[in-house]
């Protein structure tokens, strides 16, 4: 079902302009991101590819407002994130963003259902709405019949599906995923990327997923390639947007 998203439809959901992030470590300067400019449009699936150390995690942390650039700007719905207070950034992370990590990050003592429900509890949503939303999210990821399983009773692929349901249950506008298939075999990895693709198409959310697995890239709308912190855009047959 395509329903209107609560947030106004900005032309660009998120953009970076000449983003630079340097680290100074033991007298050494590392340029983890080197003048990166990119646009994320609503309903777009972007894969960020690059080998280990190329800057993928640094970029995702900056997009999430968890880190500050050395120079350059990050615009969320055309507002500079540097002008936002910590409180506002926390609020944005809670309401507008969803996160998926390589190691799933599920709480071991909670069932799949309870793990997915947790962000809604924290947000103070009432029981009835919470249950409905959680059920719906588990259905989207194909795990309705695994609701009462705990993480250790699920396969790696299933655990990552629970993590995706949790990232998505509060209806964010953007999901940021850092090597979400890094611990999965190729069949499961493919199916996780398929799920992202489906969410983008059916729910109109945007997804930015970092990976070093180039076999997954054909599923994305756009592929951004990082080399030592510098961005190169790949040609791509399913490319939908170009500026
Ligand atoms: P990727 O996620 O693609 O593996 P990262 O963004 O983690 O790459 O790292 C990019 C570069 O920045 C690497 O050279 C890494 O060693 C360096 N780096 C990352 N985080 C820090 C940090 N907190 N302090 C110093 N250097 C860092
Ligand atoms: Mg990383």
mmCIF file of C-alpha atoms and ligand atoms in Angstrom:
data_model
loop_
_atom_site.group_PDB
_atom_site.id
_atom_site.type_symbol
_atom_site.label_atom_id
_atom_site.label_comp_id
_atom_site.label_asym_id
_atom_site.label_seq_id
_atom_site.Cartn_x
_atom_site.Cartn_y
_atom_site.Cartn_z
ATOM 1 C CA UNK A 1 0.000 0.000 0.000
ATOM 2 C CA UNK A 2 1.424 3.405 -0.884
ATOM 3 C CA UNK A 3 0.379 5.943 1.674
ATOM 4 C CA UNK A 4 1.579 9.503 2.113
ATOM 5 C CA UNK A 5 4.638 9.790 4.311
ATOM 6 C CA UNK A 6 4.214 12.248 7.202
ATOM 7 C CA UNK A 7 7.320 14.150 6.166
ATOM 8 C CA UNK A 8 7.011 16.548 3.231
ATOM 9 C CA UNK A 9 8.522 15.233 0.007
ATOM 10 C CA UNK A 10 11.733 17.180 -0.331
ATOM 11 C CA UNK A 11 13.553 16.944 -3.579
ATOM 12 C CA UNK A 12 16.605 15.675 -1.720
ATOM 13 C CA UNK A 13 16.181 13.883 1.530
ATOM 14 C CA UNK A 14 19.810 14.106 2.507
ATOM 15 C CA UNK A 15 22.815 15.607 0.770
ATOM 16 C CA UNK A 16 26.502 16.083 1.463
ATOM 17 C CA UNK A 17 28.578 18.904 0.047
ATOM 18 C CA UNK A 18 32.371 18.608 -0.028
ATOM 19 C CA UNK A 19 32.314 16.465 3.064
ATOM 20 C CA UNK A 20 35.725 16.004 4.677
ATOM 21 C CA UNK A 21 36.506 13.980 7.791
ATOM 22 C CA UNK A 22 40.076 13.862 8.993
ATOM 23 C CA UNK A 23 41.364 11.899 11.933
ATOM 24 C CA UNK A 24 44.505 12.860 13.783
ATOM 25 C CA UNK A 25 46.034 9.847 15.382
ATOM 26 C CA UNK A 26 49.478 9.715 16.996
ATOM 27 C CA UNK A 27 50.764 12.591 14.876
ATOM 28 C CA UNK A 28 49.373 11.068 11.697
ATOM 29 C CA UNK A 29 46.632 12.684 9.609
ATOM 30 C CA UNK A 30 44.142 10.328 8.004
ATOM 31 C CA UNK A 31 41.647 11.686 5.499
ATOM 32 C CA UNK A 32 38.803 9.206 5.918
ATOM 33 C CA UNK A 33 36.472 11.203 3.658
ATOM 34 C CA UNK A 34 37.834 13.489 0.987
ATOM 35 C CA UNK A 35 35.372 16.034 -0.461
ATOM 36 C CA UNK A 36 32.404 13.709 -0.790
ATOM 37 C CA UNK A 37 29.304 15.216 -2.422
ATOM 38 C CA UNK A 38 26.214 13.089 -2.845
ATOM 39 C CA UNK A 39 22.415 13.266 -2.901
ATOM 40 C CA UNK A 40 19.943 10.823 -1.404
ATOM 41 C CA UNK A 41 16.487 11.147 -2.927
ATOM 42 C CA UNK A 42 13.263 9.868 -1.358
ATOM 43 C CA UNK A 43 12.631 6.256 -2.283
ATOM 44 C CA UNK A 44 16.164 5.573 -3.457
ATOM 45 C CA UNK A 45 18.334 2.560 -2.689
ATOM 46 C CA UNK A 46 22.002 3.513 -2.623
ATOM 47 C CA UNK A 47 24.803 1.009 -2.158
ATOM 48 C CA UNK A 48 28.134 2.348 -0.894
ATOM 49 C CA UNK A 49 30.917 0.019 -1.880
ATOM 50 C CA UNK A 50 34.597 0.118 -1.048
ATOM 51 C CA UNK A 51 37.194 -2.045 0.574
ATOM 52 C CA UNK A 52 37.927 -2.043 4.265
ATOM 53 C CA UNK A 53 39.233 1.349 5.381
ATOM 54 C CA UNK A 54 37.770 3.248 2.408
ATOM 55 C CA UNK A 55 35.505 5.405 4.615
ATOM 56 C CA UNK A 56 32.097 3.663 4.503
ATOM 57 C CA UNK A 57 31.489 3.638 8.263
ATOM 58 C CA UNK A 58 32.774 7.197 8.603
ATOM 59 C CA UNK A 59 30.263 8.324 5.957
ATOM 60 C CA UNK A 60 27.316 6.493 7.575
ATOM 61 C CA UNK A 61 28.167 7.907 11.022
ATOM 62 C CA UNK A 62 28.197 11.413 9.590
ATOM 63 C CA UNK A 63 24.884 10.884 7.762
ATOM 64 C CA UNK A 64 23.402 9.695 11.064
ATOM 65 C CA UNK A 65 24.599 12.858 12.842
ATOM 66 C CA UNK A 66 26.717 10.716 15.172
ATOM 67 C CA UNK A 67 29.910 12.433 14.097
ATOM 68 C CA UNK A 68 30.835 15.945 12.881
ATOM 69 C CA UNK A 69 32.605 16.728 9.620
ATOM 70 C CA UNK A 70 36.015 18.421 9.606
ATOM 71 C CA UNK A 71 34.646 20.583 6.792
ATOM 72 C CA UNK A 72 31.768 20.534 4.324
ATOM 73 C CA UNK A 73 28.059 20.261 4.980
ATOM 74 C CA UNK A 74 25.385 17.631 5.509
ATOM 75 C CA UNK A 75 21.882 18.778 4.654
ATOM 76 C CA UNK A 76 18.877 16.895 5.966
ATOM 77 C CA UNK A 77 15.768 18.103 4.189
ATOM 78 C CA UNK A 78 17.898 21.098 3.156
ATOM 79 C CA UNK A 79 18.876 22.000 6.742
ATOM 80 C CA UNK A 80 22.514 21.959 7.771
ATOM 81 C CA UNK A 81 22.961 19.286 10.432
ATOM 82 C CA UNK A 82 25.752 21.370 12.021
ATOM 83 C CA UNK A 83 23.107 23.933 12.996
ATOM 84 C CA UNK A 84 21.063 21.336 14.888
ATOM 85 C CA UNK A 85 21.366 20.755 18.638
ATOM 86 C CA UNK A 86 22.288 17.327 20.034
ATOM 87 C CA UNK A 87 18.747 17.064 21.259
ATOM 88 C CA UNK A 88 17.311 17.671 17.814
ATOM 89 C CA UNK A 89 19.747 15.175 16.268
ATOM 90 C CA UNK A 90 18.711 12.540 18.807
ATOM 91 C CA UNK A 91 15.080 13.206 17.972
ATOM 92 C CA UNK A 92 15.805 12.878 14.247
ATOM 93 C CA UNK A 93 17.639 9.594 14.788
ATOM 94 C CA UNK A 94 14.722 8.273 16.780
ATOM 95 C CA UNK A 95 11.955 9.344 14.423
ATOM 96 C CA UNK A 96 13.384 9.584 10.934
ATOM 97 C CA UNK A 97 16.264 7.116 10.797
ATOM 98 C CA UNK A 98 16.631 3.376 11.151
ATOM 99 C CA UNK A 99 19.927 1.526 11.656
ATOM 100 C CA UNK A 100 21.080 -1.945 10.664
ATOM 101 C CA UNK A 101 24.518 -3.237 11.663
ATOM 102 C CA UNK A 102 26.720 -6.082 10.521
ATOM 103 C CA UNK A 103 26.357 -8.001 13.774
ATOM 104 C CA UNK A 104 22.526 -7.644 13.992
ATOM 105 C CA UNK A 105 22.595 -6.123 17.508
ATOM 106 C CA UNK A 106 19.546 -7.948 18.866
ATOM 107 C CA UNK A 107 18.938 -8.351 22.581
ATOM 108 C CA UNK A 108 19.425 -12.061 23.336
ATOM 109 C CA UNK A 109 16.818 -12.405 26.070
ATOM 110 C CA UNK A 110 14.022 -10.841 24.053
ATOM 111 C CA UNK A 111 11.947 -12.631 21.417
ATOM 112 C CA UNK A 112 11.933 -11.448 17.798
ATOM 113 C CA UNK A 113 8.641 -9.674 18.523
ATOM 114 C CA UNK A 114 10.005 -7.936 21.645
ATOM 115 C CA UNK A 115 13.186 -6.872 19.859
ATOM 116 C CA UNK A 116 11.188 -5.237 17.079
ATOM 117 C CA UNK A 117 8.726 -3.694 19.522
ATOM 118 C CA UNK A 118 11.403 -2.102 21.721
ATOM 119 C CA UNK A 119 11.855 1.203 19.832
ATOM 120 C CA UNK A 120 8.072 1.725 19.964
ATOM 121 C CA UNK A 121 8.057 1.126 23.724
ATOM 122 C CA UNK A 122 10.855 3.644 24.124
ATOM 123 C CA UNK A 123 8.827 6.108 22.042
ATOM 124 C CA UNK A 124 5.905 5.596 24.448
ATOM 125 C CA UNK A 125 3.435 4.215 21.914
ATOM 126 C CA UNK A 126 0.309 2.519 23.306
ATOM 127 C CA UNK A 127 0.117 -1.277 23.481
ATOM 128 C CA UNK A 128 -2.433 -1.802 20.753
ATOM 129 C CA UNK A 129 -0.675 0.291 18.135
ATOM 130 C CA UNK A 130 2.676 -1.176 19.151
ATOM 131 C CA UNK A 131 1.449 -4.716 18.625
ATOM 132 C CA UNK A 132 -0.065 -3.937 15.250
ATOM 133 C CA UNK A 133 3.036 -2.136 13.981
ATOM 134 C CA UNK A 134 5.332 -4.903 15.232
ATOM 135 C CA UNK A 135 3.204 -7.588 13.584
ATOM 136 C CA UNK A 136 3.169 -5.654 10.321
ATOM 137 C CA UNK A 137 6.958 -5.153 10.368
ATOM 138 C CA UNK A 138 7.598 -8.847 11.017
ATOM 139 C CA UNK A 139 5.270 -9.692 8.165
ATOM 140 C CA UNK A 140 7.156 -7.399 5.781
ATOM 141 C CA UNK A 141 10.392 -9.273 6.538
ATOM 142 C CA UNK A 142 8.638 -12.652 6.264
ATOM 143 C CA UNK A 143 9.022 -13.681 9.900
ATOM 144 C CA UNK A 144 5.459 -13.762 11.247
ATOM 145 C CA UNK A 145 5.863 -17.412 12.177
ATOM 146 C CA UNK A 146 9.091 -16.721 14.116
ATOM 147 C CA UNK A 147 7.719 -13.975 16.414
ATOM 148 C CA UNK A 148 8.323 -15.862 19.627
ATOM 149 C CA UNK A 149 11.767 -17.157 18.795
ATOM 150 C CA UNK A 150 14.755 -15.697 20.584
ATOM 151 C CA UNK A 151 17.759 -14.632 18.484
ATOM 152 C CA UNK A 152 19.709 -17.845 19.212
ATOM 153 C CA UNK A 153 16.769 -19.852 17.844
ATOM 154 C CA UNK A 154 17.025 -18.050 14.504
ATOM 155 C CA UNK A 155 19.482 -18.362 11.618
ATOM 156 C CA UNK A 156 21.847 -15.476 10.799
ATOM 157 C CA UNK A 157 19.656 -14.424 7.880
ATOM 158 C CA UNK A 158 16.558 -14.474 10.080
ATOM 159 C CA UNK A 159 18.291 -12.466 12.796
ATOM 160 C CA UNK A 160 19.203 -9.812 10.280
ATOM 161 C CA UNK A 161 15.576 -9.726 9.099
ATOM 162 C CA UNK A 162 14.507 -9.074 12.690
ATOM 163 C CA UNK A 163 17.089 -6.271 12.863
ATOM 164 C CA UNK A 164 15.642 -4.799 9.668
ATOM 165 C CA UNK A 165 12.094 -5.007 11.040
ATOM 166 C CA UNK A 166 13.340 -3.185 14.146
ATOM 167 C CA UNK A 167 15.023 -0.498 12.005
ATOM 168 C CA UNK A 168 11.825 -0.015 10.058
ATOM 169 C CA UNK A 169 8.984 -0.442 12.593
ATOM 170 C CA UNK A 170 8.790 3.282 13.460
ATOM 171 C CA UNK A 171 8.469 4.184 9.750
ATOM 172 C CA UNK A 172 11.709 6.086 9.232
ATOM 173 C CA UNK A 173 12.388 8.046 6.037
ATOM 174 C CA UNK A 174 15.890 6.597 5.755
ATOM 175 C CA UNK A 175 17.586 3.344 6.743
ATOM 176 C CA UNK A 176 21.366 3.380 7.173
ATOM 177 C CA UNK A 177 22.910 -0.077 7.030
ATOM 178 C CA UNK A 178 26.622 -0.702 7.691
ATOM 179 C CA UNK A 179 27.724 -3.937 5.996
ATOM 180 C CA UNK A 180 24.426 -5.608 6.902
ATOM 181 C CA UNK A 181 25.339 -8.780 5.039
ATOM 182 C CA UNK A 182 28.908 -9.063 6.328
ATOM 183 C CA UNK A 183 28.102 -12.067 8.496
ATOM 184 C CA UNK A 184 25.792 -13.804 6.039
ATOM 185 C CA UNK A 185 26.318 -16.306 3.240
ATOM 186 C CA UNK A 186 25.661 -15.168 -0.315
ATOM 187 C CA UNK A 187 22.069 -16.486 -0.520
ATOM 188 C CA UNK A 188 21.056 -14.664 2.650
ATOM 189 C CA UNK A 189 23.015 -11.579 1.638
ATOM 190 C CA UNK A 190 21.131 -11.452 -1.643
ATOM 191 C CA UNK A 191 17.798 -11.837 0.089
ATOM 192 C CA UNK A 192 18.587 -9.018 2.589
ATOM 193 C CA UNK A 193 19.381 -6.666 -0.290
ATOM 194 C CA UNK A 194 16.161 -7.871 -1.961
ATOM 195 C CA UNK A 195 14.280 -6.861 1.154
ATOM 196 C CA UNK A 196 15.786 -3.369 1.079
ATOM 197 C CA UNK A 197 14.811 -3.063 -2.543
ATOM 198 C CA UNK A 198 11.253 -4.099 -1.739
ATOM 199 C CA UNK A 199 10.999 -1.563 1.101
ATOM 200 C CA UNK A 200 12.211 1.215 -1.134
ATOM 201 C CA UNK A 201 9.679 0.299 -3.827
ATOM 202 C CA UNK A 202 6.686 -0.419 -1.599
ATOM 203 C CA UNK A 203 7.143 2.012 1.289
ATOM 204 C CA UNK A 204 9.001 4.877 -0.387
ATOM 205 C CA UNK A 205 11.767 4.938 2.201
ATOM 206 C CA UNK A 206 15.388 5.463 1.230
ATOM 207 C CA UNK A 207 18.157 3.020 2.048
ATOM 208 C CA UNK A 208 21.915 3.587 2.155
ATOM 209 C CA UNK A 209 23.725 0.288 2.600
ATOM 210 C CA UNK A 210 27.495 -0.117 2.796
ATOM 211 C CA UNK A 211 28.947 -3.353 1.485
ATOM 212 C CA UNK A 212 32.196 -4.717 0.178
ATOM 213 C CA UNK A 213 30.334 -7.423 -1.733
ATOM 214 C CA UNK A 214 30.125 -6.341 -5.371
ATOM 215 C CA UNK A 215 27.686 -9.136 -6.316
ATOM 216 C CA UNK A 216 24.940 -7.241 -4.468
ATOM 217 C CA UNK A 217 25.332 -3.995 -6.332
ATOM 218 C CA UNK A 218 23.013 -4.745 -9.240
ATOM 219 C CA UNK A 219 20.085 -4.498 -6.824
ATOM 220 C CA UNK A 220 20.706 -0.852 -5.920
ATOM 221 C CA UNK A 221 19.421 2.205 -7.804
ATOM 222 C CA UNK A 222 22.769 3.871 -7.446
ATOM 223 C CA UNK A 223 26.235 2.667 -6.512
ATOM 224 C CA UNK A 224 28.731 4.983 -4.868
ATOM 225 C CA UNK A 225 32.253 3.699 -4.740
ATOM 226 C CA UNK A 226 34.729 4.912 -2.122
ATOM 227 C CA UNK A 227 38.485 4.749 -2.686
ATOM 228 C CA UNK A 228 40.568 6.110 0.170
ATOM 229 C CA UNK A 229 37.731 8.437 1.112
ATOM 230 C CA UNK A 230 37.126 9.702 -2.417
ATOM 231 C CA UNK A 231 33.880 9.065 -4.250
ATOM 232 C CA UNK A 232 33.564 7.608 -7.725
ATOM 233 C CA UNK A 233 30.143 6.951 -9.194
ATOM 234 C CA UNK A 234 29.682 3.684 -11.021
ATOM 235 C CA UNK A 235 27.743 3.280 -14.223
ATOM 236 C CA UNK A 236 24.735 1.164 -13.576
ATOM 237 C CA UNK A 237 21.984 -0.236 -15.759
ATOM 238 C CA UNK A 238 19.158 0.243 -13.252
ATOM 239 C CA UNK A 239 20.288 3.788 -12.533
ATOM 240 C CA UNK A 240 17.194 5.912 -11.996
ATOM 241 C CA UNK A 241 18.505 9.294 -10.971
ATOM 242 C CA UNK A 242 21.243 11.423 -12.325
ATOM 243 C CA UNK A 243 21.944 15.087 -11.797
HETATM 244 P P1 LIG B 1 35.354 1.304 6.250
HETATM 245 O O1 LIG B 1 34.092 1.355 7.040
HETATM 246 O O2 LIG B 1 35.160 1.497 4.780
HETATM 247 O O3 LIG B 1 36.138 0.068 6.548
HETATM 248 P P2 LIG B 1 36.199 3.460 8.004
HETATM 249 O O4 LIG B 1 35.256 4.590 7.761
HETATM 250 O O5 LIG B 1 35.987 2.660 9.221
HETATM 251 O O6 LIG B 1 36.280 2.543 6.704
HETATM 252 O O7 LIG B 1 37.680 4.047 8.070
HETATM 253 C C1 LIG B 1 38.209 4.950 7.101
HETATM 254 C C2 LIG B 1 39.630 5.352 7.517
HETATM 255 O O8 LIG B 1 39.589 6.142 8.699
HETATM 256 C C3 LIG B 1 40.543 4.191 7.844
HETATM 257 O O9 LIG B 1 41.844 4.509 7.423
HETATM 258 C C4 LIG B 1 40.467 4.084 9.341
HETATM 259 O O10 LIG B 1 41.637 3.504 9.875
HETATM 260 C C5 LIG B 1 40.324 5.549 9.747
HETATM 261 N N1 LIG B 1 39.551 5.709 10.996
HETATM 262 C C6 LIG B 1 38.278 5.353 11.208
HETATM 263 N N2 LIG B 1 37.856 5.683 12.443
HETATM 264 C C7 LIG B 1 38.928 6.269 13.030
HETATM 265 C C8 LIG B 1 39.159 6.839 14.328
HETATM 266 N N3 LIG B 1 38.182 6.895 15.243
HETATM 267 N N4 LIG B 1 40.384 7.357 14.591
HETATM 268 C C9 LIG B 1 41.358 7.331 13.663
HETATM 269 N N5 LIG B 1 41.206 6.823 12.414
HETATM 270 C C10 LIG B 1 40.019 6.287 12.113
HETATM 271 MG MG1 LIG B 2 33.177 -0.096 8.202
#
